[in-house]
C-alpha cells in the first residue's frame, strides 16, 4: 500500500524529527504524479520543477532513510517525494522556480548526517524553453530582486528564499521519453529489411520515373523532430518541385489542416507523378531506411517538420515521448478527415496503449488503408 509522507507532529523534539521515518512513493507512483503535474501544467500553464538526489554509489537503506527524513522537514503539503530509480529520489515541486528547488537542495544537505554521502542534485523544469535535450533551460534572476517565499512544513514557518543570480535547470521533457522496447526494435529491423528487399524493384522504377518527369533530385530530405525533440533527417521520394520549401510560407494561409501542420489537397507544388506517389503512399518507401537506422519505427506518431513541431502546444508535444513511425492510428482511422487536436489525441492514445499486439494490428490495418487510399492527398 502506497502512503504519502507523514507530517511529524510539532511536539516532537529536534532529535526525534531528525530520526523520523518517512515513507517514499514508489517508482510507479512517482511516474503517475509526474504525469499528473504535466497534464495540469499543460492545461493551466503553471510550471513545476523536479528536484532529484542521486547517490553515485550503491545507496543503503540508511542513506535513503536519512535523505527522506531530511526532506520530511522541508517539503510542503503540496510536494511529493519518492523513488525515481534505485538510489535516486525525486521531489515534485508545483509552482516552484529553479531557484526555489536549489534552495531546498541546500537546506536538505544541511540536515543530512555527516556520515551520509552527499548525493548529486539536479533540477528539471516543465515546461522548458529549450529544444529537447539540445538546450538547457536557464533562469536568470537579478540579485536583490524579488524573493520567493517557499512555504515548507517545518512547524508551519515561512522561509524566505533568496534567489540565486543564475539557477541552472534541465528541461524535464527528456524524463518522459519512453525507450523503444526490444520487441519493437526487432520487428522494425526484420520488417523494414524484408520490405526493402520486396520493394526494391518498385523503388527503382519510381526513381527512374522521377528523373524522367521532372528536374531535381530523386529523394527529398528534411529535418524532422523525433523522440525527446531530437532531430533527424527523414527521406522520401521527391513529389514536389525543387523550390517547394521556398513556396510553403506563401501557401500557409491556404492549408486545409488546422493547427501547425500543413496539408493541402490541390497543392500546386506537387508534380503530376508526385500526386500519384502520394495517393499510393509510394513516396514513403525510403523511410524504411530511417527505420533500419533507428530514427523511426514502423509504428509511431508521424514526425512533423521542425518548424511545425515547434508551433505545437505543450500538450501536443507529448507525441515526442516515443520514436516516430511510418504509420499510427491517425493513418488508418483519420488522416485528412480529422482536426490536428484529434490527430494528436490519437497519437497519445497509441503511446498509452503501445504493445506488441497493437503494433501488429496497426500494421495490418495500414495495408487496406493504403490500398483504398483513405485520406491520402
XYZ file of C-alpha atoms in Angstrom, residues 94 144-145 179 214 276 279 286 309:
9
model
C 4.419 22.509 -8.029
C 18.240 41.965 -4.776
C 15.105 41.449 -6.896
C 12.725 3.946 -24.683
C 10.968 16.450 -63.530
C 0.221 9.561 -57.839
C -2.081 8.795 -53.335
C 12.565 5.474 -48.470
C 6.546 20.736 -34.382
